[in-house]
Amino acid sequence: MAFPVIVAMLMMPVLSKTDASATADSFLGVVQQGTASYYHPRFEGRKTAFGEVFHNADFTAAHRSFPHNTMLEVTNPSTKKTVIVRVNDRGPYSRHRLLDLSKEAAKELNMIRAGVAKVSVRVVGLHGVVLLPTQDASQPTDGPHTEVPLTANE
């Protein structure tokens, strides 16, 4: 009786690497708006949902659906500050939040004192590489442990 199952499996479409890339490419330029918070220090050194070790000093973020290593331009409209972060985790787990940011990214956006901020998020890159023009002059290079300088002058 296993024969029909095997035939059915053979007839299923197989996604190639290029199909997966085409799906990821469809995120480029997507803009979302919502509330961001930042990670508590107790998460330092813990593994993310993607298996990376989390560091609050890196410019990273958690997002519910963007693929791993998606590059995001995050803007705090009230301060006009912008930062580039890389998605390296899933979350946030509060349904009222769009992003969880590393503390370093939150500092750059001037949201430490308030703890949360309204933000605009735009997908500017994939696979750890920025592909679209950004407002932030400091752009990371590819790689899972990319750090973005605090300012363009550093």
PDB file of C-alpha atoms in Angstrom:
ATOM      1  CA  MET A   1       0.000   0.000   0.000  1.00  0.00           C
ATOM      2  CA  ALA A   2       3.015   2.319   0.136  1.00  0.00           C
ATOM      3  CA  PHE A   3       3.066   2.480  -3.670  1.00  0.00           C
ATOM      4  CA  PRO A   4       0.415   5.283  -4.016  1.00  0.00           C
ATOM      5  CA  VAL A   5       2.244   7.401  -1.421  1.00  0.00           C
ATOM      6  CA  ILE A   6       5.560   7.093  -3.283  1.00  0.00           C
ATOM      7  CA  VAL A   7       3.906   7.954  -6.610  1.00  0.00           C
ATOM      8  CA  ALA A   8       2.206  10.969  -5.019  1.00  0.00           C
ATOM      9  CA  MET A   9       5.524  12.150  -3.571  1.00  0.00           C
ATOM     10  CA  LEU A  10       7.223  11.832  -6.947  1.00  0.00           C
ATOM     11  CA  MET A  11       4.505  13.934  -8.556  1.00  0.00           C
ATOM     12  CA  MET A  12       4.825  16.778  -6.008  1.00  0.00           C
ATOM     13  CA  PRO A  13       6.547  19.915  -7.302  1.00  0.00           C
ATOM     14  CA  VAL A  14      10.063  20.379  -6.032  1.00  0.00           C
ATOM     15  CA  LEU A  15      11.222  23.885  -5.172  1.00  0.00           C
ATOM     16  CA  SER A  16      14.672  24.521  -6.515  1.00  0.00           C
ATOM     17  CA  LYS A  17      17.104  26.982  -4.962  1.00  0.00           C
ATOM     18  CA  THR A  18      16.176  29.510  -7.661  1.00  0.00           C
ATOM     19  CA  ASP A  19      12.468  29.163  -6.768  1.00  0.00           C
ATOM     20  CA  ALA A  20      13.282  29.889  -3.126  1.00  0.00           C
ATOM     21  CA  SER A  21      15.360  32.908  -4.172  1.00  0.00           C
ATOM     22  CA  ALA A  22      12.507  34.193  -6.316  1.00  0.00           C
ATOM     23  CA  THR A  23      10.208  34.000  -3.298  1.00  0.00           C
ATOM     24  CA  ALA A  24      12.731  35.836  -1.097  1.00  0.00           C
ATOM     25  CA  ASP A  25      13.264  38.460  -3.819  1.00  0.00           C
ATOM     26  CA  SER A  26       9.568  39.322  -3.641  1.00  0.00           C
ATOM     27  CA  PHE A  27      10.210  40.886  -0.208  1.00  0.00           C
ATOM     28  CA  LEU A  28      12.572  43.547  -1.601  1.00  0.00           C
ATOM     29  CA  GLY A  29      11.102  47.012  -1.115  1.00  0.00           C
ATOM     30  CA  VAL A  30       8.292  45.853   1.204  1.00  0.00           C
ATOM     31  CA  VAL A  31       7.447  48.509   3.802  1.00  0.00           C
ATOM     32  CA  GLN A  32       5.793  47.833   7.157  1.00  0.00           C
ATOM     33  CA  GLN A  33       4.957  50.160  10.023  1.00  0.00           C
ATOM     34  CA  GLY A  34       4.480  49.268  13.651  1.00  0.00           C
ATOM     35  CA  THR A  35       6.069  49.262  17.074  1.00  0.00           C
ATOM     36  CA  ALA A  36       9.580  48.055  17.851  1.00  0.00           C
ATOM     37  CA  SER A  37      11.044  47.057  21.180  1.00  0.00           C
ATOM     38  CA  TYR A  38      14.519  45.802  22.034  1.00  0.00           C
ATOM     39  CA  TYR A  39      16.007  42.691  23.602  1.00  0.00           C
ATOM     40  CA  HIS A  40      16.551  42.475  27.339  1.00  0.00           C
ATOM     41  CA  PRO A  41      20.216  41.911  28.313  1.00  0.00           C
ATOM     42  CA  ARG A  42      19.347  38.425  29.613  1.00  0.00           C
ATOM     43  CA  PHE A  43      19.180  37.222  25.974  1.00  0.00           C
ATOM     44  CA  GLU A  44      22.886  37.978  25.435  1.00  0.00           C
ATOM     45  CA  GLY A  45      24.677  34.795  24.371  1.00  0.00           C
ATOM     46  CA  ARG A  46      21.505  32.760  23.846  1.00  0.00           C
ATOM     47  CA  LYS A  47      20.726  31.065  20.555  1.00  0.00           C
ATOM     48  CA  THR A  48      18.237  32.651  18.166  1.00  0.00           C
ATOM     49  CA  ALA A  49      15.537  30.722  16.328  1.00  0.00           C
ATOM     50  CA  PHE A  50      18.008  30.384  13.434  1.00  0.00           C
ATOM     51  CA  GLY A  51      20.721  28.914  15.685  1.00  0.00           C
ATOM     52  CA  GLU A  52      22.960  31.987  15.897  1.00  0.00           C
ATOM     53  CA  VAL A  53      24.335  33.278  19.172  1.00  0.00           C
ATOM     54  CA  PHE A  54      22.603  36.587  19.969  1.00  0.00           C
ATOM     55  CA  HIS A  55      24.731  39.653  20.734  1.00  0.00           C
ATOM     56  CA  ASN A  56      23.143  42.955  21.782  1.00  0.00           C
ATOM     57  CA  ALA A  57      26.123  44.796  20.242  1.00  0.00           C
ATOM     58  CA  ASP A  58      25.231  43.580  16.715  1.00  0.00           C
ATOM     59  CA  PHE A  59      22.721  45.343  14.476  1.00  0.00           C
ATOM     60  CA  THR A  60      20.105  42.588  14.315  1.00  0.00           C
ATOM     61  CA  ALA A  61      16.359  42.109  14.667  1.00  0.00           C
ATOM     62  CA  ALA A  62      13.647  39.538  15.183  1.00  0.00           C
ATOM     63  CA  HIS A  63      10.751  39.472  12.716  1.00  0.00           C
ATOM     64  CA  ARG A  64       7.878  37.008  12.477  1.00  0.00           C
ATOM     65  CA  SER A  65       8.025  36.275   8.755  1.00  0.00           C
ATOM     66  CA  PHE A  66      10.960  37.796   6.862  1.00  0.00           C
ATOM     67  CA  PRO A  67      13.563  35.181   5.907  1.00  0.00           C
ATOM     68  CA  HIS A  68      16.796  34.727   7.824  1.00  0.00           C
ATOM     69  CA  ASN A  69      19.444  37.305   6.810  1.00  0.00           C
ATOM     70  CA  THR A  70      16.893  39.743   5.354  1.00  0.00           C
ATOM     71  CA  MET A  71      18.320  43.256   5.594  1.00  0.00           C
ATOM     72  CA  LEU A  72      15.956  45.901   6.974  1.00  0.00           C
ATOM     73  CA  GLU A  73      16.142  49.671   7.012  1.00  0.00           C
ATOM     74  CA  VAL A  74      14.443  50.720  10.259  1.00  0.00           C
ATOM     75  CA  THR A  75      13.450  54.374  10.715  1.00  0.00           C
ATOM     76  CA  ASN A  76      12.174  56.059  13.861  1.00  0.00           C
ATOM     77  CA  PRO A  77       9.984  58.825  12.349  1.00  0.00           C
ATOM     78  CA  SER A  78       9.946  60.870  15.559  1.00  0.00           C
ATOM     79  CA  THR A  79      13.763  61.193  15.603  1.00  0.00           C
ATOM     80  CA  LYS A  80      14.384  60.758  11.839  1.00  0.00           C
ATOM     81  CA  LYS A  81      17.102  58.228  12.770  1.00  0.00           C
ATOM     82  CA  THR A  82      17.652  55.211  10.514  1.00  0.00           C
ATOM     83  CA  VAL A  83      19.621  52.008  10.982  1.00  0.00           C
ATOM     84  CA  ILE A  84      20.226  48.867   8.915  1.00  0.00           C
ATOM     85  CA  VAL A  85      19.678  45.555  10.715  1.00  0.00           C
ATOM     86  CA  ARG A  86      19.796  41.898   9.724  1.00  0.00           C
ATOM     87  CA  VAL A  87      16.998  39.471  10.639  1.00  0.00           C
ATOM     88  CA  ASN A  88      18.537  36.736  12.762  1.00  0.00           C
ATOM     89  CA  ASP A  89      15.622  35.644  14.958  1.00  0.00           C
ATOM     90  CA  ARG A  90      11.875  35.053  15.058  1.00  0.00           C
ATOM     91  CA  GLY A  91       9.577  37.229  17.116  1.00  0.00           C
ATOM     92  CA  PRO A  92       8.567  39.459  18.716  1.00  0.00           C
ATOM     93  CA  TYR A  93       6.153  37.419  20.762  1.00  0.00           C
ATOM     94  CA  SER A  94       3.973  40.372  21.665  1.00  0.00           C
ATOM     95  CA  ARG A  95       1.353  40.586  18.921  1.00  0.00           C
ATOM     96  CA  HIS A  96       1.393  44.385  19.258  1.00  0.00           C
ATOM     97  CA  ARG A  97       5.016  44.617  18.137  1.00  0.00           C
ATOM     98  CA  LEU A  98       6.532  44.445  14.659  1.00  0.00           C
ATOM     99  CA  LEU A  99      10.229  44.035  15.560  1.00  0.00           C
ATOM    100  CA  ASP A 100      12.546  43.230  18.427  1.00  0.00           C
ATOM    101  CA  LEU A 101      15.836  45.065  17.917  1.00  0.00           C
ATOM    102  CA  SER A 102      19.259  44.511  19.420  1.00  0.00           C
ATOM    103  CA  LYS A 103      20.138  47.105  22.049  1.00  0.00           C
ATOM    104  CA  GLU A 104      22.779  48.683  19.782  1.00  0.00           C
ATOM    105  CA  ALA A 105      20.201  49.234  17.014  1.00  0.00           C
ATOM    106  CA  ALA A 106      17.728  50.616  19.569  1.00  0.00           C
ATOM    107  CA  LYS A 107      20.401  53.055  20.834  1.00  0.00           C
ATOM    108  CA  GLU A 108      20.986  54.301  17.299  1.00  0.00           C
ATOM    109  CA  LEU A 109      17.244  54.944  16.931  1.00  0.00           C
ATOM    110  CA  ASN A 110      17.120  56.821  20.283  1.00  0.00           C
ATOM    111  CA  MET A 111      14.498  54.493  21.760  1.00  0.00           C
ATOM    112  CA  ILE A 112      16.286  53.167  24.848  1.00  0.00           C
ATOM    113  CA  ARG A 113      14.610  55.477  27.360  1.00  0.00           C
ATOM    114  CA  ALA A 114      11.078  54.803  26.085  1.00  0.00           C
ATOM    115  CA  GLY A 115      11.734  51.086  25.514  1.00  0.00           C
ATOM    116  CA  VAL A 116       9.512  51.053  22.421  1.00  0.00           C
ATOM    117  CA  ALA A 117       9.081  53.258  19.365  1.00  0.00           C
ATOM    118  CA  LYS A 118       6.893  53.530  16.316  1.00  0.00           C
ATOM    119  CA  VAL A 119       9.025  52.548  13.326  1.00  0.00           C
ATOM    120  CA  SER A 120       8.915  52.192   9.587  1.00  0.00           C
ATOM    121  CA  VAL A 121      10.639  49.078   8.243  1.00  0.00           C
ATOM    122  CA  ARG A 122      11.732  48.595   4.617  1.00  0.00           C
ATOM    123  CA  VAL A 123      13.327  45.456   3.186  1.00  0.00           C
ATOM    124  CA  VAL A 124      16.554  46.623   1.531  1.00  0.00           C
ATOM    125  CA  GLY A 125      18.466  43.378   1.122  1.00  0.00           C
ATOM    126  CA  LEU A 126      18.571  39.611   1.243  1.00  0.00           C
ATOM    127  CA  HIS A 127      21.076  36.950   2.278  1.00  0.00           C
ATOM    128  CA  GLY A 128      22.899  39.506   4.462  1.00  0.00           C
ATOM    129  CA  VAL A 129      23.567  41.881   1.544  1.00  0.00           C
ATOM    130  CA  VAL A 130      22.033  45.352   1.105  1.00  0.00           C
ATOM    131  CA  LEU A 131      20.652  45.541  -2.450  1.00  0.00           C
ATOM    132  CA  LEU A 132      18.566  48.741  -2.482  1.00  0.00           C
ATOM    133  CA  PRO A 133      19.660  52.344  -1.864  1.00  0.00           C
ATOM    134  CA  THR A 134      19.202  53.297   1.787  1.00  0.00           C
ATOM    135  CA  GLN A 135      18.989  56.447   3.868  1.00  0.00           C
ATOM    136  CA  ASP A 136      21.683  55.105   6.194  1.00  0.00           C
ATOM    137  CA  ALA A 137      25.206  55.711   4.874  1.00  0.00           C
ATOM    138  CA  SER A 138      26.637  52.829   6.905  1.00  0.00           C
ATOM    139  CA  GLN A 139      25.769  49.609   5.116  1.00  0.00           C
ATOM    140  CA  PRO A 140      26.878  46.183   6.269  1.00  0.00           C
ATOM    141  CA  THR A 141      28.544  43.651   4.032  1.00  0.00           C
ATOM    142  CA  ASP A 142      27.365  40.077   3.690  1.00  0.00           C
ATOM    143  CA  GLY A 143      27.878  37.446   6.388  1.00  0.00           C
ATOM    144  CA  PRO A 144      25.970  36.250   9.415  1.00  0.00           C
ATOM    145  CA  HIS A 145      27.888  38.315  11.982  1.00  0.00           C
ATOM    146  CA  THR A 146      27.903  41.638  10.203  1.00  0.00           C
ATOM    147  CA  GLU A 147      28.186  44.712  12.376  1.00  0.00           C
ATOM    148  CA  VAL A 148      27.229  48.147  11.148  1.00  0.00           C
ATOM    149  CA  PRO A 149      29.223  51.130  12.459  1.00  0.00           C
ATOM    150  CA  LEU A 150      27.284  53.404  14.796  1.00  0.00           C
ATOM    151  CA  THR A 151      27.698  56.338  12.449  1.00  0.00           C
ATOM    152  CA  ALA A 152      28.878  56.813   8.901  1.00  0.00           C
ATOM    153  CA  ASN A 153      31.915  58.700  10.265  1.00  0.00           C
ATOM    154  CA  GLU A 154      33.357  55.744  12.197  1.00  0.00           C
TER     155      GLU A 154
END
